XYZ file of C-alpha atoms in Angstrom:
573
model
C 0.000 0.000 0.000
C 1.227 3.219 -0.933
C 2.864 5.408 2.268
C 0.333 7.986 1.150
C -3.046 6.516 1.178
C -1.856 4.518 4.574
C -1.074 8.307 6.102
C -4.605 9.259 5.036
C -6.580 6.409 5.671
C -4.914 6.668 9.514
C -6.014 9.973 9.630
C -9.469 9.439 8.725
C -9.766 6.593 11.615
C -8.347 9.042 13.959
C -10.790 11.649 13.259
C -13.706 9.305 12.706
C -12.888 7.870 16.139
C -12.967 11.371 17.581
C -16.533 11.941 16.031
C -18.284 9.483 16.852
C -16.961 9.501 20.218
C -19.545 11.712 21.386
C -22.434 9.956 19.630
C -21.378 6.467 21.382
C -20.735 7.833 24.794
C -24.632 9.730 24.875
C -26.221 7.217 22.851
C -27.422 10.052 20.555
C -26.136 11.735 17.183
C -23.939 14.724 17.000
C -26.648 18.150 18.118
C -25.601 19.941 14.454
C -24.002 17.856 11.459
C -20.530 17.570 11.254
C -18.392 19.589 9.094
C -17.058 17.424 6.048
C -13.479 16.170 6.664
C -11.392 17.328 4.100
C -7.569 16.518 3.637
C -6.117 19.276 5.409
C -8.292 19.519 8.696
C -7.503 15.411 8.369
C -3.971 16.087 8.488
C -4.582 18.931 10.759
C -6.524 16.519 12.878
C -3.613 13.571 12.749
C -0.563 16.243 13.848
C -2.316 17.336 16.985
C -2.819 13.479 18.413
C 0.552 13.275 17.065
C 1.280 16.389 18.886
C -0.724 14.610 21.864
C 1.996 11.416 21.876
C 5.013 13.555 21.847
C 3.809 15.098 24.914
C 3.244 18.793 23.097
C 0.148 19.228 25.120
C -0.193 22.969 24.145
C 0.391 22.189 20.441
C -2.075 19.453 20.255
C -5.112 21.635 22.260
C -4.752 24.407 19.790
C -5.201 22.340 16.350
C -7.809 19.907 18.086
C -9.755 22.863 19.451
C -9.424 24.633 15.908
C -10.842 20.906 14.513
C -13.414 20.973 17.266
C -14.588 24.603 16.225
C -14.669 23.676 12.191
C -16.324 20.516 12.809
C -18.986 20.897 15.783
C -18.134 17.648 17.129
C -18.701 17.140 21.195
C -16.020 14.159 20.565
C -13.375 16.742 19.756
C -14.713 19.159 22.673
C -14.264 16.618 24.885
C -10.829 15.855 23.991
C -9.673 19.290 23.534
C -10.997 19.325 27.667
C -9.282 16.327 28.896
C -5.923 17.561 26.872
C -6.564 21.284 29.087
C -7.447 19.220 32.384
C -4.142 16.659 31.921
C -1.871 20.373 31.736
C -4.068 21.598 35.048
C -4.580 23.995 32.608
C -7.853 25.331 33.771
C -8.492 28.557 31.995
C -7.586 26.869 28.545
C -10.581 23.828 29.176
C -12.996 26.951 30.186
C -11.842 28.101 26.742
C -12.648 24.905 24.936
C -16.153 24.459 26.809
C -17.075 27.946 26.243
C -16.024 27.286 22.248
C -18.104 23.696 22.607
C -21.472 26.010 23.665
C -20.664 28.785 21.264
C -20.793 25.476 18.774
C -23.391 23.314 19.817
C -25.431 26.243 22.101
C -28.096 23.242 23.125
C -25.466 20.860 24.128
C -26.616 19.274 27.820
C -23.005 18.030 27.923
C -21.426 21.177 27.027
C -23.796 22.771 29.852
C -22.676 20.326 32.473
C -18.879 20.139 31.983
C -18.643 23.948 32.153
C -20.668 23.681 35.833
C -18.230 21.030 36.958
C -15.472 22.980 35.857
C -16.599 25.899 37.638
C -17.104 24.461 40.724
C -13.152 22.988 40.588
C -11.972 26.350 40.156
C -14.120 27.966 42.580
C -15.505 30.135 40.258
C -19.187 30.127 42.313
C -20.613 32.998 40.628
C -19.668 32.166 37.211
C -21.582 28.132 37.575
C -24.629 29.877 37.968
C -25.298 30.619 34.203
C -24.685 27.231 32.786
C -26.212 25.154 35.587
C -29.663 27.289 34.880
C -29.304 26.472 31.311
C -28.892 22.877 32.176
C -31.558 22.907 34.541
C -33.994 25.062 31.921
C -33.458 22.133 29.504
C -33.299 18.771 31.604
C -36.439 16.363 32.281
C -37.445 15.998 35.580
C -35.172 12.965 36.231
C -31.796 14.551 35.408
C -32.939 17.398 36.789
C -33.399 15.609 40.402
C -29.791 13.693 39.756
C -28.572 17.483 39.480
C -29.989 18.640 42.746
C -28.619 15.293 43.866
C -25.093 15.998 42.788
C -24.762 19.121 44.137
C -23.038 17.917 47.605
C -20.513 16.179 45.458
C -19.250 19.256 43.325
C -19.697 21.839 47.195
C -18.323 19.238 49.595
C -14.439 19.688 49.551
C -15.416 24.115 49.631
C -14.941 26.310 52.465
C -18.018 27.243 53.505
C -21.820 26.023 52.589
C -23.491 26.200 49.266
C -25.748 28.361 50.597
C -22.951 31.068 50.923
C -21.284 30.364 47.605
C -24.047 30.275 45.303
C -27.143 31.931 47.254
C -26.485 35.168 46.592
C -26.810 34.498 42.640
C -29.309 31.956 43.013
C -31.307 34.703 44.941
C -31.079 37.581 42.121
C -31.894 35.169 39.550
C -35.091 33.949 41.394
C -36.085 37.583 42.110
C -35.601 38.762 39.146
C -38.547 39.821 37.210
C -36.793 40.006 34.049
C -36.494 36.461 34.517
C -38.818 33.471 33.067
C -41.193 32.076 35.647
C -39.607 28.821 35.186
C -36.047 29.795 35.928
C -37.130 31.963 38.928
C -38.954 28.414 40.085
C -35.480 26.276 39.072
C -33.744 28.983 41.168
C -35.966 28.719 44.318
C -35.677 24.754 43.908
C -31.878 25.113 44.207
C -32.021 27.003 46.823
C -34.198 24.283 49.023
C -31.847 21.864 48.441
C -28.766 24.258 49.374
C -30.917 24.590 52.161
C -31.701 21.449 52.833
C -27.828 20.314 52.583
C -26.928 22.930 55.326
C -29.756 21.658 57.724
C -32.039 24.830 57.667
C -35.638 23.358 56.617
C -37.227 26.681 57.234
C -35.650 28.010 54.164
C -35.612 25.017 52.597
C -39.260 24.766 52.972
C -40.024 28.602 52.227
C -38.256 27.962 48.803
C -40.278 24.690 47.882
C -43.817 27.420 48.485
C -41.906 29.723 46.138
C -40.695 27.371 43.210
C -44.373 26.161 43.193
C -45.677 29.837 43.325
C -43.783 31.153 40.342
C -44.207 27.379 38.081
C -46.884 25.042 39.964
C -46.482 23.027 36.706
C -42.806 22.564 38.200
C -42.850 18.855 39.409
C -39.422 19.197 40.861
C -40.121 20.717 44.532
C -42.798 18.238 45.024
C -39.698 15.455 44.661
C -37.567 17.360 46.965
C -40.785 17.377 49.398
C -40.790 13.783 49.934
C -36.834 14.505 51.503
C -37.777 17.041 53.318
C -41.169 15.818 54.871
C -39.133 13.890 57.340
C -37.991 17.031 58.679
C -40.467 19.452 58.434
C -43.698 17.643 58.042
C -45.243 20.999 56.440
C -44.207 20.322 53.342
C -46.156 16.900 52.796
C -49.199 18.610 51.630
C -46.850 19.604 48.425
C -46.319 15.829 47.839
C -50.256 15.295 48.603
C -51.079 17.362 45.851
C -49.023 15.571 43.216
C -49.858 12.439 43.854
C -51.722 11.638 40.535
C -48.368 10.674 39.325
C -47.770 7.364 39.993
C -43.752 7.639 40.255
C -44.536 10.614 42.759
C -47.278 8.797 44.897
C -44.016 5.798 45.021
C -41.503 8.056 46.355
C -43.811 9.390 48.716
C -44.412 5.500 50.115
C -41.161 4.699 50.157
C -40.778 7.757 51.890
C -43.333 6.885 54.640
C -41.610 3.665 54.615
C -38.223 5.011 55.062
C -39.939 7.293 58.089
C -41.283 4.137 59.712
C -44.961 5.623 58.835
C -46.079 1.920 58.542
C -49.664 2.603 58.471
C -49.473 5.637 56.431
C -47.333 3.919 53.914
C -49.868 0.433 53.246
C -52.825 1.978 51.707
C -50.162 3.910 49.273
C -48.616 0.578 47.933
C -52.086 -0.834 47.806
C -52.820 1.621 45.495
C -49.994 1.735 43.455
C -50.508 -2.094 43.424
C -54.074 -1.306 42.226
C -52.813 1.489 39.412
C -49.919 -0.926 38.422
C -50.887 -4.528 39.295
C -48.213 -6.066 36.774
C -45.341 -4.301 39.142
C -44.374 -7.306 41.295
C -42.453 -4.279 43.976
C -45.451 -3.284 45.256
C -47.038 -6.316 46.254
C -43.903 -7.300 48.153
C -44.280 -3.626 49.804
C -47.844 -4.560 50.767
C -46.933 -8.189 52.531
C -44.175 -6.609 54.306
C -45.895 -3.817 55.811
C -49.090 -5.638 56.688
C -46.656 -8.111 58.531
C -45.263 -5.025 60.181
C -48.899 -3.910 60.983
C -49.718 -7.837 62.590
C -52.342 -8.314 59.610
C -51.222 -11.371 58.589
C -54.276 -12.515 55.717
C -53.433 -9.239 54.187
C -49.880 -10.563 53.732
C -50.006 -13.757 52.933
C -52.262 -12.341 49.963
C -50.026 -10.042 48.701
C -47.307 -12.318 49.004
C -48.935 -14.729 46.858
C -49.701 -12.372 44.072
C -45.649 -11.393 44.344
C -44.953 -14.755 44.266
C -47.409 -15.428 40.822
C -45.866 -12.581 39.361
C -42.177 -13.193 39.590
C -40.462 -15.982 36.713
C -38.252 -19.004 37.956
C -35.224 -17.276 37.174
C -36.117 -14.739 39.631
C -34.525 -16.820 42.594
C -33.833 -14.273 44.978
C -36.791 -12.322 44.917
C -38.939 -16.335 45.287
C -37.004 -16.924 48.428
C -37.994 -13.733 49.799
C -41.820 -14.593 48.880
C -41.272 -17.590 50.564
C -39.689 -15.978 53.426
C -42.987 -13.631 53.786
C -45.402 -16.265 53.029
C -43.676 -17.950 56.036
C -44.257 -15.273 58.424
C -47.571 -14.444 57.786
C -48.558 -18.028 58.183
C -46.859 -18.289 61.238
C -48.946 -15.260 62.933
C -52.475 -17.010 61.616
C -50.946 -19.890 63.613
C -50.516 -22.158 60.625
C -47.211 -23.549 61.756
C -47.692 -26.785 59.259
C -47.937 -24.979 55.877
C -44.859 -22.057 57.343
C -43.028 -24.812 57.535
C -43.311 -25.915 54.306
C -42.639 -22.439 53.009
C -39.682 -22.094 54.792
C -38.760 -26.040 53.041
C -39.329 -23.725 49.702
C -37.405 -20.887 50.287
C -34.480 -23.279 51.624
C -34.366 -25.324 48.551
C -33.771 -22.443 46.355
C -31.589 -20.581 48.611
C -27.957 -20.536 47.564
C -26.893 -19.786 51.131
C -27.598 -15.920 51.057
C -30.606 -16.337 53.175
C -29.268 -19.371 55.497
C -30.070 -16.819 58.883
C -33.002 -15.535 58.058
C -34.488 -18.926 56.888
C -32.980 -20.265 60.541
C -34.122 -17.352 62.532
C -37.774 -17.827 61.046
C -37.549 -21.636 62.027
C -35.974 -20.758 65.020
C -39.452 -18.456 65.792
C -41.389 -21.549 64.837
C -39.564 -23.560 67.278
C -39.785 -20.865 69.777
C -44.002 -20.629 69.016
C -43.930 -24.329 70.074
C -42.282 -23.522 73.472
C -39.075 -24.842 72.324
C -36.581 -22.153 73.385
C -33.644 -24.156 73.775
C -34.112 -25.788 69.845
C -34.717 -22.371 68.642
C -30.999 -21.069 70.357
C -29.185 -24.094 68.771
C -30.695 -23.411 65.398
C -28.933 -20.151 65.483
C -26.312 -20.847 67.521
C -25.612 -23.455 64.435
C -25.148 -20.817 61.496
C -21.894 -20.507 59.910
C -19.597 -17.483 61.021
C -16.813 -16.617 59.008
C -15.084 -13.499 60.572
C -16.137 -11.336 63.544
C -19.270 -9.785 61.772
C -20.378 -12.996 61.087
C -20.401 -13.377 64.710
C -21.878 -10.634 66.078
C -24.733 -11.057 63.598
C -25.365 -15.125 64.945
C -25.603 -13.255 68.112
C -27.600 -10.183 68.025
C -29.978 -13.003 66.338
C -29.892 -15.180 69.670
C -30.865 -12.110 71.604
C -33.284 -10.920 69.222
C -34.845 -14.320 69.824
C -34.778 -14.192 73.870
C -35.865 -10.577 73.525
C -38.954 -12.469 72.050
C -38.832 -15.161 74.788
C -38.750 -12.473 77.252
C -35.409 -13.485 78.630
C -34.125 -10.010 79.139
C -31.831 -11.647 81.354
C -29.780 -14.081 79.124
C -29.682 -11.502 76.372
C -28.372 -9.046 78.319
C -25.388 -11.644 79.739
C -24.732 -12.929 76.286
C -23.787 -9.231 75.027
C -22.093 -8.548 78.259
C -19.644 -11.390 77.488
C -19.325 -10.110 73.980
C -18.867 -6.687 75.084
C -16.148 -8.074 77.131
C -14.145 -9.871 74.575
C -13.858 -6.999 72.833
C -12.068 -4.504 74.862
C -11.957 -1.033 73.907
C -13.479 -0.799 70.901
C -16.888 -2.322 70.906
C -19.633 -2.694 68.505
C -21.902 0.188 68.188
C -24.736 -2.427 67.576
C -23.626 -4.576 70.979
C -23.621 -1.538 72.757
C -26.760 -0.370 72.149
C -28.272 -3.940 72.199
C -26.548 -4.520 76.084
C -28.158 -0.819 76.882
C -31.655 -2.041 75.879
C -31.340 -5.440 77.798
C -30.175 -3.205 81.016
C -32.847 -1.039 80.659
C -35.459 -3.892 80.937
C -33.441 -5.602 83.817
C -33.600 -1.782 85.662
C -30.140 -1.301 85.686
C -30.582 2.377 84.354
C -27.486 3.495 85.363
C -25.335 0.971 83.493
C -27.777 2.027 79.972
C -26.988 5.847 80.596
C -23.778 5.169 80.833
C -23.601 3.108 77.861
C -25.695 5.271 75.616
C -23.913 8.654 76.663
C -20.441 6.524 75.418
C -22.666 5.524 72.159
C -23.262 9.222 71.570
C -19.381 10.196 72.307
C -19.361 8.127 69.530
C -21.498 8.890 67.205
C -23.302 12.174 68.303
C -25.857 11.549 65.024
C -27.090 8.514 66.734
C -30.821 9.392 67.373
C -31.939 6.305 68.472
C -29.434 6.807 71.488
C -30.683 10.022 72.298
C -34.505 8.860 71.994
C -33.875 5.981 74.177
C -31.925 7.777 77.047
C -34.706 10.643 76.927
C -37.193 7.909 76.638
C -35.911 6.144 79.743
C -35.978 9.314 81.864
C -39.488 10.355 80.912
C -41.178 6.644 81.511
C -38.828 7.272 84.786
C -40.242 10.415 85.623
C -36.609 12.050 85.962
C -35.097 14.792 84.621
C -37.647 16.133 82.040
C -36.104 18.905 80.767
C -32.609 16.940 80.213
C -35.031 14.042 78.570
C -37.248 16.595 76.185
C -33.479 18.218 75.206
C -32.565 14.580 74.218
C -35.544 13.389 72.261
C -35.825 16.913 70.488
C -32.257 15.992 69.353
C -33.020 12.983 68.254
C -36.156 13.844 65.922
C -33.471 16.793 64.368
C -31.625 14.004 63.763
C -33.724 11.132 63.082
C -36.752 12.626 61.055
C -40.313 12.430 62.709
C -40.551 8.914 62.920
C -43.201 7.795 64.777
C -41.573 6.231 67.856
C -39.481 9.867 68.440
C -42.571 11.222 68.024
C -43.952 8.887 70.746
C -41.113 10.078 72.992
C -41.920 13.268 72.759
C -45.376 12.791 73.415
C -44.281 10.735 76.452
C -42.533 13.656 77.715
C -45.200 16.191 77.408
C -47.478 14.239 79.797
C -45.242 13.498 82.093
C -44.213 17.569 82.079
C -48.387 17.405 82.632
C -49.042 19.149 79.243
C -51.842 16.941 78.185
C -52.645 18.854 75.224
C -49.581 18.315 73.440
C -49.344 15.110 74.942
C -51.949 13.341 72.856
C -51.614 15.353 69.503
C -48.168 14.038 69.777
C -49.246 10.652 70.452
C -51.941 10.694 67.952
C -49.621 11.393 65.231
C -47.374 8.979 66.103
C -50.014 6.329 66.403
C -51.506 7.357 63.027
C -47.891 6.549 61.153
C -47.219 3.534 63.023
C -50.115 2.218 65.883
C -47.365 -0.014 67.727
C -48.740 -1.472 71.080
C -46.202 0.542 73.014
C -47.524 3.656 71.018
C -51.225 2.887 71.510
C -50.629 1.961 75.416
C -49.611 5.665 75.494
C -52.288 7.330 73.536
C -54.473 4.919 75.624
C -53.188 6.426 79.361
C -53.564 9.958 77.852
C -57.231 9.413 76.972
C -58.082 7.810 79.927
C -56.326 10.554 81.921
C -58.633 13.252 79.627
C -61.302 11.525 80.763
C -61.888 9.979 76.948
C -62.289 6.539 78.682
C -64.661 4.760 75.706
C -61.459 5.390 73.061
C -59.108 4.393 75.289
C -60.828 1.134 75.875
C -61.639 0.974 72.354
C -57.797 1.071 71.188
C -56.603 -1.051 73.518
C -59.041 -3.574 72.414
C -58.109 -3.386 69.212
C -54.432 -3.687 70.052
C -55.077 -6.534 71.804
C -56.484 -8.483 69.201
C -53.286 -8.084 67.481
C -50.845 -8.671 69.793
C -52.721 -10.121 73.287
C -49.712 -10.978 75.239
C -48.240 -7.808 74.687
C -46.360 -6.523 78.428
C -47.025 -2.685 77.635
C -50.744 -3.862 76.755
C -51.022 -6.053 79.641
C -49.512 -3.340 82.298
C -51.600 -0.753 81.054
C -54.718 -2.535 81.263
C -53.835 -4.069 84.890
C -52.793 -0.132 85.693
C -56.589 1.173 84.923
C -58.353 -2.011 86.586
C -59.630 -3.355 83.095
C -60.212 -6.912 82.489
């Protein structure tokens, strides 16, 4: 072949490799046709990756940027980029991106580099402008997995977002010069700034705006669903979106995530109504109605997961299995759990070996064998030292169950023990919980106050050492400071909310006491939850609902100590 037509036909696959870069990396042609390739930008194009190779990183940028500008292609852009980036020469790859927009002005990717390049040069005030563009032109879904990145490109800056890009961000969304839309983009960016730095007033202020100035704008309705867990103000904005089914599923799963049990249900049975084909939801719906102790509800949901799932789904079918399991086990149908349990072990692969043994381990426990359901667990494989600690927060799981506060609470002492200074997190917590029960309050204080020292966003430590003072009658303000911290930490799930509640009638503020304990009955109605709400109605004189609701609790659960204390506490049968 002659030397010639080799040099040219290596050319042309070095440029045609650097078009069509662009359209294989997006999935998507070119935005504007490309320039024809004629010899000299082909040999222009061949000396700069030439150029490249020798290391003549200035030489190469400047002919693959002029190729870039003469052809239009994001393939070349993006080279011309990397080429500025690998000289941590950052003004020259604003150049090229700037030249790439001036090019291809609705280029997403053009848009987004020039943000990300921005925000690595600290140039705060100058991101504005092409974030705003990107945001004016995304769908909804890359417009959330903006928001989303937005602690990734802020996180290694002094200060908060809020400080670096407000001030823009708040002259854009007041100006009325300004598109309705962009003014509502700008207030939506600003809620999540917001929300990143912890201040849900603004963050919640901004959400009303963004809707004010573009209620077509589905965006702050998604950022709701975060937020509702903080400031429960906001749900109303989900509420009012919820004709869209993706919407109405965040919002569950947010309920979900928010331990809102009962709040959650009826929104996966509908979605399982609106999308019956989507096997997700029914699996939602028999997990929550085991949560909620309404077993036939389960079991039916788990059978129409289980129909709609295919054999090669063998995962998911030993989860059915695993819920059919349960929920056969509360209806007392210990037979036919057992032979669900036999399913979901023959298709295991040994993923699920504990929680198969666990359930048969709660079978064997139903049957009054305590001692077959410990060896069952105590039996499970262990390979390192999580391994082990999971075998035996299992084992004390089950004798919480058994009501053997007492050998739980020695079997995580020894643990504790063995591992000196250091312990588990999970142990610790676990060992504070058994104390608790066993009245040894001063060994859980102390071991909760060293859980916070450790992690001071553990809310669930703070909630149970405020708890534990308020059911004690000791300390109130010192417990309401600690539960108050928890739910700014924790979200208003219902059992902080319980807390709470718990400490406003002991602090004799009955009011508060049982619209706190009514909300956290109506997310979750627990039988710890509903022996509260009960004492504060009977207490208000509201005797007939307190009756009422711990009748109904009792059906449920009827051996239930909080239930049975309670009702021995009023003098009812």
């Amino acid at each position: 072949m002659p030397l010639l037509t080799r040099f040219r036909q290596t050319a042309l696959a070095l440029a045609m490799g650097w078009i069509s870069t662009a359209a294989l990396a997006q999935d998507r042609a070119p935005t504007e046709p490309v320039t024809s390739l004629d010899a000299p930008l082909l040999y222009q194009l061949l000396i700069g990756e030439l150029e490249l190779q020798r290391g003549e990183l200035s030489t190469a940028y400047q002919l693959l940027l002029d190729g870039a500008r003469r052809t239009g292609d994001e393939g070349l852009f993006r080279r011309c980029v990397s080429i500025a980036l690998q000289a941590r020469a950052g003004s020259e790859a604003l150049t090229a991106v700037k030249a790439w927009r001036a090019a291809l002005p609705d280029s997403q990717e053009a848009r987004q580099t020039q943000v990300q390049l921005h925000a690595a040069l600290t140039q705060w005030g100058e991101m504005i402008e092409p974030w705003m563009a990107w945001m004016d032109a995304a769908p909804l879904a890359q417009q959330r997995a903006a928001l989303e990145s937005l602690p990734r490109l802020l996180r290694a800056r002094a200060g908060d977002g809020l400080d670096l890009l407000g001030p823009s961000l708040t002259a854009l969304r007041d100006d009325e010069a300004e598109t309705p839309w962009r003014r509502s983009l700008a207030a939506s960016t600003l809620a999540q700034l917001a929300l990143m730095a912890g201040n849900t007033p603004l963050a919640t202020n901004q959400l009303h705006d963004a809707l004010r100035d573009a209620p077509q704008n589905a965006l702050p309705r998604w950022q709701a669903v975060e937020l509702m867990r903080h400031q429960p103000s906001v749900e109303n904005l989900v509420l009012e979106g919820l004709d869209d089914a993706e919407l109405r599923l965040a919002y569950a799963r947010g309920l979900a995530r928010d331990s809102r049990t009962a709040e959650a249900l009826p929104q996966f049975q509908r979605l399982a109504e609106l999308q019956p084909q989507q096997a997700p939801h029914h699996y939602a719906v028999a997990s929550l109605s085991l949560d909620l102790k309404q077993p036939s509800d389960a079991l039916a949901a788990a059978d129409r997961y289980l129909q709609r799932l295919s054999n090669e789904d063998g995962h998911a079918r030993i989860a059915a299995h695993l819920l059919r399991a349960q929920a056969l086990e509360q209806l007392g149908r210990t037979s036919d759990a057992t032979l669900a349990l036999d399913a979901a072990e023959a298709a295991d692969d040994g993923s699920r070996q504990a929680d198969i043994a666990y359930r048969r381990a709660s079978l064997d426990l139903r049957a009054g064998r305590l001692p077959a359901a410990r060896a069952r667990i105590q039996a499970l494989p262990a390979r390192d030292d999580a391994g082990v600690e999971r075998r035996l927060l299992l084992e004390t799981q089950l004798l919480r169950e058994a009501g053997d506060w007492r050998t739980a609470h020695a079997l995580l002492t020894r643990m504790l023990e063995g591992q000196g200074s250091e312990p588990s997190a999970a142990l610790l917590y676990e060992q504070a919980m058994t104390a608790e029960h066993l009245g040894q309050h001063e060994l859980m204080e102390r071991q909760l106050r060293a859980l916070i020292d450790r992690d001071p966003k553990h809310a669930h430590a703070y909630n149970a050492l405020g708890y534990s003072l308020a059911d004690r009658n000791q300390r109130l303000d010192e417990a309401r400071t600690l539960i108050e911290r928890a739910i700014e930490l924790g979200g208003h799930e219902p059992f902080l909310i319980d807390s709470l509640g718990w400490v406003a009638y002991r602090e004799g503020h009955l009011d508060d006491a049982e619209r706190l304990l009514r909300q956290a009955w109506r997310g979750r109605p627990d039988a710890e939850i509903v022996a509260h709400l009960a004492e504060v109605l009977w207490h208000r004189g509201q005797r007939d609902e307190a009756q009422a609701l711990l009748t109904q609790a009792a059906q449920r659960e009827p051996k239930h100590p909080a239930l049975q204390a309670l009702r021995k506490k009023l003098g009812l049968r």
